[in-house]
Short mmCIF file of C-alpha atoms in Angstrom, two decimals:
data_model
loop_
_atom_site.label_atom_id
_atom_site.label_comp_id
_atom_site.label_asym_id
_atom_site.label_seq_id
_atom_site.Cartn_x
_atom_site.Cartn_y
_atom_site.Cartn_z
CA UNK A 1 99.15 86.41 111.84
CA UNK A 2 101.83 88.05 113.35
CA UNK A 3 102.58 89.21 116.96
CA UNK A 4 104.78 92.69 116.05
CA UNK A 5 105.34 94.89 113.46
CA UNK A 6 108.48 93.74 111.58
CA UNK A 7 108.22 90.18 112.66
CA UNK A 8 105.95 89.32 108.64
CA UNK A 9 109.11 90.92 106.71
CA UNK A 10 111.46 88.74 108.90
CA UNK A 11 109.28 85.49 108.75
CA UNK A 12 107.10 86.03 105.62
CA UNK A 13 108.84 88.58 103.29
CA UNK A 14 109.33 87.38 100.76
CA UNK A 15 106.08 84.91 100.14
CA UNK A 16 103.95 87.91 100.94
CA UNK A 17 105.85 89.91 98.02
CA UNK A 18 105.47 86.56 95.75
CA UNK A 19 102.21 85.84 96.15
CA UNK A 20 100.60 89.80 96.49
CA UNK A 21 102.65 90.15 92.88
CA UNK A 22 100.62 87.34 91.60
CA UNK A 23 97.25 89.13 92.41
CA UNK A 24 96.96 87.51 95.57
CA UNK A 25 95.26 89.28 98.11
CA UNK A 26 97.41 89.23 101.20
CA UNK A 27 95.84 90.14 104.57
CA UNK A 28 98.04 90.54 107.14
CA UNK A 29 96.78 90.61 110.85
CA UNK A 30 99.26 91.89 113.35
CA UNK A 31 98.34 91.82 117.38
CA UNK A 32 100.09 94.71 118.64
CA UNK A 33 102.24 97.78 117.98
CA UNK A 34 105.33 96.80 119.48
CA UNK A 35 105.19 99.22 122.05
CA UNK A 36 108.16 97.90 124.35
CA UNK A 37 110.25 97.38 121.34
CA UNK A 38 114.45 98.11 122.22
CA UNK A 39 115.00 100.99 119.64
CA UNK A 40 118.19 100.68 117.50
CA UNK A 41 118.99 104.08 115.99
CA UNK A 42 120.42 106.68 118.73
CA UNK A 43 118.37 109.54 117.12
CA UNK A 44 115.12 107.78 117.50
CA UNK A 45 115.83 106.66 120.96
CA UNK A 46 113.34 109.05 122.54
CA UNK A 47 110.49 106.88 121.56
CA UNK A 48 109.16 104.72 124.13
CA UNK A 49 105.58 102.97 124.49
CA UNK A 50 102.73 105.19 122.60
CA UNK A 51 105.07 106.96 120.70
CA UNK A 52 106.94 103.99 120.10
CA UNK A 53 103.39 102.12 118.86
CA UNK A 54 102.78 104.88 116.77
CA UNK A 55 105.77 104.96 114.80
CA UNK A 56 106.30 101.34 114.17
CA UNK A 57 102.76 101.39 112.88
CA UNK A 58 103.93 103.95 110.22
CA UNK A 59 107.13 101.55 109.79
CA UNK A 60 104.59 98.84 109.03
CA UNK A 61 102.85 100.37 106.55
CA UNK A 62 106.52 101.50 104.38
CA UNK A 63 106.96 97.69 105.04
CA UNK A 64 103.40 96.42 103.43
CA UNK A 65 104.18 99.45 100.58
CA UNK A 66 107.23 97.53 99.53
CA UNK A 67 106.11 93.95 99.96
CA UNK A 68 102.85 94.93 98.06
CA UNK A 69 100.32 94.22 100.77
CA UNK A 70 97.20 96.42 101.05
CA UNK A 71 95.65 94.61 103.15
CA UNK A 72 97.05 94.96 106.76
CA UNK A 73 95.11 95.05 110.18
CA UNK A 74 95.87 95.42 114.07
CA UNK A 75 93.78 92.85 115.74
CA UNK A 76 90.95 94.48 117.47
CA UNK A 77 91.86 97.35 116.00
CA UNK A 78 95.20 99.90 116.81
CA UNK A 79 95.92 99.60 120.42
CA UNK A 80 93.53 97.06 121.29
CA UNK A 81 96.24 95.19 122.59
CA UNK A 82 99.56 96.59 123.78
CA UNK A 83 103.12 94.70 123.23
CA UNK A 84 103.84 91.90 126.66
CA UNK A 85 107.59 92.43 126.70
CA UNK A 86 110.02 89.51 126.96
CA UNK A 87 109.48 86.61 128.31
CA UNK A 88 109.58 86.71 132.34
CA UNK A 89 109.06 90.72 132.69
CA UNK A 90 106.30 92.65 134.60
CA UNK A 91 105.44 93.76 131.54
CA UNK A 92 103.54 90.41 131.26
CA UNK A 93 101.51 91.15 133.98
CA UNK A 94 99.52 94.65 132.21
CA UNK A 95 95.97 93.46 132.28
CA UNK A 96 96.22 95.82 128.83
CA UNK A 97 99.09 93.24 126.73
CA UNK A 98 98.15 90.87 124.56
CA UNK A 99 99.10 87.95 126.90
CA UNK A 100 96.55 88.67 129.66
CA UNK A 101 94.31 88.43 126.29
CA UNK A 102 91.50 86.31 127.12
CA UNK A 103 91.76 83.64 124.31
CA UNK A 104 88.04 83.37 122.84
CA UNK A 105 87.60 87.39 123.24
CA UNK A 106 91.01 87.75 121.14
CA UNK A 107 89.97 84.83 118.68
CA UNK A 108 87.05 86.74 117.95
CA UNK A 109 88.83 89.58 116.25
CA UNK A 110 90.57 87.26 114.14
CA UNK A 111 86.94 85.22 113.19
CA UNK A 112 85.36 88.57 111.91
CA UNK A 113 88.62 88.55 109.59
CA UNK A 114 88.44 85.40 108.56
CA UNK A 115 84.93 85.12 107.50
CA UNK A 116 85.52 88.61 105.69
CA UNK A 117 88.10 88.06 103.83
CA UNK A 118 87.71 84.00 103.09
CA UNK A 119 91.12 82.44 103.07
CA UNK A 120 92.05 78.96 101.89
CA UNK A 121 95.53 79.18 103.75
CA UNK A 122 96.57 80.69 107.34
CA UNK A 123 99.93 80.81 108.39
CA UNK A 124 101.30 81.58 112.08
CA UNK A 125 103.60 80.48 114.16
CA UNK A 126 104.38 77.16 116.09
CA UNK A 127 103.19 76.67 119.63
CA UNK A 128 106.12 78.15 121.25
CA UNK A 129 105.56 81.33 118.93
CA UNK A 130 108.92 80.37 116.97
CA UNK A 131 111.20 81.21 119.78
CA UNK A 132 109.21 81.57 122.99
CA UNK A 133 107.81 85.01 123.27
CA UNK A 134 104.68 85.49 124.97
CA UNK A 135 103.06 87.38 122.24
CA UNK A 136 104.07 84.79 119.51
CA UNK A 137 102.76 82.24 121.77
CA UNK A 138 99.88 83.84 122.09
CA UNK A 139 99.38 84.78 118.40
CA UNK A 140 99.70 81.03 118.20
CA UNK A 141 96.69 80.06 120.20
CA UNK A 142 94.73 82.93 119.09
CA UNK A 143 95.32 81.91 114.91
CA UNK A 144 94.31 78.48 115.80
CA UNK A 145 91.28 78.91 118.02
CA UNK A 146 90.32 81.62 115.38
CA UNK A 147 90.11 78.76 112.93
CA UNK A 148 88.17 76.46 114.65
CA UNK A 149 85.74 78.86 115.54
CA UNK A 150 85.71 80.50 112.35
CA UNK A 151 83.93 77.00 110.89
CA UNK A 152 81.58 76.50 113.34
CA UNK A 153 78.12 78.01 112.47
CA UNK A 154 77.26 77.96 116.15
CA UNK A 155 79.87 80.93 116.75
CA UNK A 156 78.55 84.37 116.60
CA UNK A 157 77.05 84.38 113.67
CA UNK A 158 77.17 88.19 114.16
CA UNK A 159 80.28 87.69 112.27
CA UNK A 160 79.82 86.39 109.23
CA UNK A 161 78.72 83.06 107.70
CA UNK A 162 81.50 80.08 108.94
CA UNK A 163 84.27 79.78 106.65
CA UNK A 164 86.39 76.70 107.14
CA UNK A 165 90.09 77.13 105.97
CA UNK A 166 91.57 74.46 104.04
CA UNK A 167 95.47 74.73 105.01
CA UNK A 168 96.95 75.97 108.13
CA UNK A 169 100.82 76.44 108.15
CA UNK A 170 103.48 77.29 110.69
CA UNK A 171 107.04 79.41 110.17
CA UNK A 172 109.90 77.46 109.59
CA UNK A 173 113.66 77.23 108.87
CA UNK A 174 115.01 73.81 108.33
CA UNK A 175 117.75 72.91 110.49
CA UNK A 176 120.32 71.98 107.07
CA UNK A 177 119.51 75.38 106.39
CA UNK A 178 120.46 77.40 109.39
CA UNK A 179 123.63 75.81 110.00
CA UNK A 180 125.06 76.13 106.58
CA UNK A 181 123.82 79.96 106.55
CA UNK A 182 125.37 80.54 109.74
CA UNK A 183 129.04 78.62 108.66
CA UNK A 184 128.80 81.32 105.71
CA UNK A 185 128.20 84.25 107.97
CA UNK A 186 131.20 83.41 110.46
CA UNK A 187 133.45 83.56 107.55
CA UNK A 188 131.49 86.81 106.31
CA UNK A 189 131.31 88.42 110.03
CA UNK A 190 134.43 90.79 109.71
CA UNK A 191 133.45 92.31 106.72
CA UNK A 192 130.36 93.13 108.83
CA UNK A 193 128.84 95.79 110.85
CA UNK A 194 128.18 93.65 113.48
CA UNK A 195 130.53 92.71 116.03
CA UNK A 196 129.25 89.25 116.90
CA UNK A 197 127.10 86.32 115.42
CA UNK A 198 124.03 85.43 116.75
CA UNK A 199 123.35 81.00 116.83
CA UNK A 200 121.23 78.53 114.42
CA UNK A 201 119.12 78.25 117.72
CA UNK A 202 118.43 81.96 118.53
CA UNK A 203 116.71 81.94 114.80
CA UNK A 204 112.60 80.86 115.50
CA UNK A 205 111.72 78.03 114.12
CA UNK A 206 114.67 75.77 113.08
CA UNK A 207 112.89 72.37 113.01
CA UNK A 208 114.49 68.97 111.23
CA UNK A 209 114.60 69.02 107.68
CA UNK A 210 112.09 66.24 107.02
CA UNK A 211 109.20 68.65 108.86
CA UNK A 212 109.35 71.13 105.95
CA UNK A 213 106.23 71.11 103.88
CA UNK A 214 106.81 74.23 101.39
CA UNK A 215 109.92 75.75 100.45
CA UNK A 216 109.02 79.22 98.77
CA UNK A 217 112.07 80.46 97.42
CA UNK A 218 111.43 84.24 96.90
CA UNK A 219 113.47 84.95 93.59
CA UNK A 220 115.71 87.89 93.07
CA UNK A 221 112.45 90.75 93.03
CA UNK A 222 110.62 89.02 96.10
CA UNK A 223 113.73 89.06 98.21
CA UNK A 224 115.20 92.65 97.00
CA UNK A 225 111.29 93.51 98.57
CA UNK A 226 111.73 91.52 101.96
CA UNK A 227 115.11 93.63 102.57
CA UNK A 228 113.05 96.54 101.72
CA UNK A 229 110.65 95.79 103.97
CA UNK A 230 112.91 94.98 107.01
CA UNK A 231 114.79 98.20 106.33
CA UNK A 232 111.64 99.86 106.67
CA UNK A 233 111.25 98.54 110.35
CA UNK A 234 114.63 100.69 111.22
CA UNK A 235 113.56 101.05 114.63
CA UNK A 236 113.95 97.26 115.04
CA UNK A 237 116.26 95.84 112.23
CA UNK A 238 119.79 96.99 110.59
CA UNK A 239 120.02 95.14 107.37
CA UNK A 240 123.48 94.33 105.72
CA UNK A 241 122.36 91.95 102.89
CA UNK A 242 122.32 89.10 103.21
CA UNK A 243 122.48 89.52 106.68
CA UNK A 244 120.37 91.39 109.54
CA UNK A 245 120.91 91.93 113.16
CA UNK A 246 117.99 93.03 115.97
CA UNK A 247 118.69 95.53 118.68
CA UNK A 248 121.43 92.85 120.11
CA UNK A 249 122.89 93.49 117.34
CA UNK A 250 123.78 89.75 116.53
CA UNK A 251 124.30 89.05 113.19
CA UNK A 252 122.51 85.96 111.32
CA UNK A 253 121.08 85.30 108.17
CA UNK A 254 118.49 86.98 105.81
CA UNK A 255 116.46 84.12 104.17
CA UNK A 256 115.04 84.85 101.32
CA UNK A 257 113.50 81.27 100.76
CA UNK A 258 110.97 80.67 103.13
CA UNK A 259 109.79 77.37 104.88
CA UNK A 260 106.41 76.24 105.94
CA UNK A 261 105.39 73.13 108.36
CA UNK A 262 101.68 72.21 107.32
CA UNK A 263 99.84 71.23 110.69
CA UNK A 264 95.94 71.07 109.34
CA UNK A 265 95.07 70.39 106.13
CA UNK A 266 95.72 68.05 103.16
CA UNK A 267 99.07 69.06 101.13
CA UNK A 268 100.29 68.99 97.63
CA UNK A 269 102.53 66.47 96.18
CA UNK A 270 106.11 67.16 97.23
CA UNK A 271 109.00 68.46 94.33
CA UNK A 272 112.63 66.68 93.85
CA UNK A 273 113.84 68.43 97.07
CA UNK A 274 111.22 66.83 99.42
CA UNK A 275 108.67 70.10 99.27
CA UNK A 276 105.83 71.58 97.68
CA UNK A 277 106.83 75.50 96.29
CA UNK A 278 103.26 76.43 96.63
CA UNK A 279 101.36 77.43 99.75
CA UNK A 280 98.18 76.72 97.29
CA UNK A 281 99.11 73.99 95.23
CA UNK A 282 96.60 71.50 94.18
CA UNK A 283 93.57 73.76 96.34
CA UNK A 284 91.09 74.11 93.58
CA UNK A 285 88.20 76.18 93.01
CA UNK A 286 85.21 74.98 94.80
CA UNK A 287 87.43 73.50 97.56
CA UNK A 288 88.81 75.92 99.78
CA UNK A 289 85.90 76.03 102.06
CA UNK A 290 82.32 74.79 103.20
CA UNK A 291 80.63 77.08 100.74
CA UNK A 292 81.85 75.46 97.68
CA UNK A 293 81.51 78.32 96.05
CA UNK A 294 83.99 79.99 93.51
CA UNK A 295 86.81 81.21 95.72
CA UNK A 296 90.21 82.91 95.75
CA UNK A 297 92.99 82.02 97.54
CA UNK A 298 95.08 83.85 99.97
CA UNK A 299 97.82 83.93 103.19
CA UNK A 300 98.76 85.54 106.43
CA UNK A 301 95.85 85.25 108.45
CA UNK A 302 93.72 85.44 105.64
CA UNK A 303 93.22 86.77 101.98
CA UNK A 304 92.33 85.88 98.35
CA UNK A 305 94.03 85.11 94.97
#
């Protein structure tokens, strides 16, 4: 579940690549368009709101085309809900962006998906939305109220029959991490198109080492696919591997392990290093929902392997 197009390469790259090579399927649910989106290249600098919307959505679907993905929806369907803006704008205040949402309508979207599709594992962000944007936040609540209702056979049964999902995850970067990627890149920086570094704490996420759950380290094809992918976003990202800046054109790091927090669920038994290196491990057949029945597994949102 994400909140813009080109924030599942950033955050999820390269597990979606792992996983979707595996014969996962990987659904991807992402709540707007990015419509108020700061554009990067000069010559594409025209593009503003609709037009904006439009294009990233063609940006997402390069993305999905190079992470593997097939799978990959606009909650509510495209333009349901238009892009808030930063934190603290007017922009916040458009009874049309997703954070005048109302919670349970939104939810909804993300139920019909859920019972659909099946998933044993969910992954979103934390409730600050990773760095405090109001549509991350609001992804946030709307991923985990979509759960909950998703289980409960009381809830618009319209929908689907209730499908309970065994493991719910967050985005995360451990702190250990972040700061020794970011001693690297200040040694790196003048080699660099980018002027200036960005800091460990302008990265969404960063949490103490000892919250880290599952540490998916993508492998050299998994993370040559997550730079893909972010290239493919150009609007919004300017990749120099194995770094990447935004449109304040801050440099910081390109991770191509990813980190998970779990937050509902039972987990796996943890590796040397203090984490599981499976969003699945030890889910079994028969167990990754109230059915029982034979079941695949899946991620982002939801999905099946």
């Amino acid at each position: 579940m994400h909140a813009h197009p080109d924030d599942e390469s950033i955050n999820n790259g390269a597990t979606m690549a792992r996983y979707a090579a595996e014969g996962a399927l990987v659904t991807l649910v992402t709540c707007t368009l990015g419509e108020r989106g700061e554009v990067i290249p000069p010559e594409l600098g025209h593009l503003t709101g609709a037009a904006l919307g439009a294009y990233r959505r063609q940006e997402l679907a390069a993305a999905m085309g190079e992470l593997g993905v097939a799978d990959f929806r606009l909650l509510g369907g495209a333009g349901r809900y238009q892009d808030s803006g930063m934190t603290g704008l007017a922009d916040n205040d458009d009874p049309d962006c997703f954070w005048q949402a109302g919670l349970d309508a939104a939810a909804a979207h993300l139920v019909a998906v859920i019972r659909e599709v099946r998933p044993q594992v969910l992954v979103t962000y934390d409730d600050n939305g990773g760095y405090g944007h109001p549509d991350h936040i609001q992804a946030h609540r709307v991923a985990m109220r979509a759960r909950e209702l998703a289980a409960d056979p009381a809830v618009r049964p319209d929908l689907g029959a209730p499908w309970e999902i065994a493991r719910t995850y967050w985005n995360r970067v451990p702190r250990s991490v972040a700061e020794a990627a970011f001693a690297r890149l200040d040694g790196e920086l003048p080699g660099l198109p980018f002027e200036k570094a960005a800091d460990v704490d302008d990265v969404p996420g960063v949490v103490d080492d000892e919250r880290i759950t599952v540490r998916i380290e993508g492998g050299p094809a998994h993370a040559a696919a997550k730079a893909a992918a972010m290239r493919a976003h150009a609007t919004q990202i300017e990749v120099a591997e194995p770094y990447f800046a935004l449109s304040n054109q801050l440099a910081q790091p390109l991770f191509t392990t990813e980190y998970y927090e779990l937050v509902r669920g039972e987990g796996a038994g943890a590796d040397t290093e203090g984490a599981s290196t499976d969003l699945f491990a030890g889910i079994g057949i028969g167990e990754e929902g109230e059915e029982g029945e034979e079941g695949e597994e899946g991620e982002e949102g939801a999905g099946a392997r």
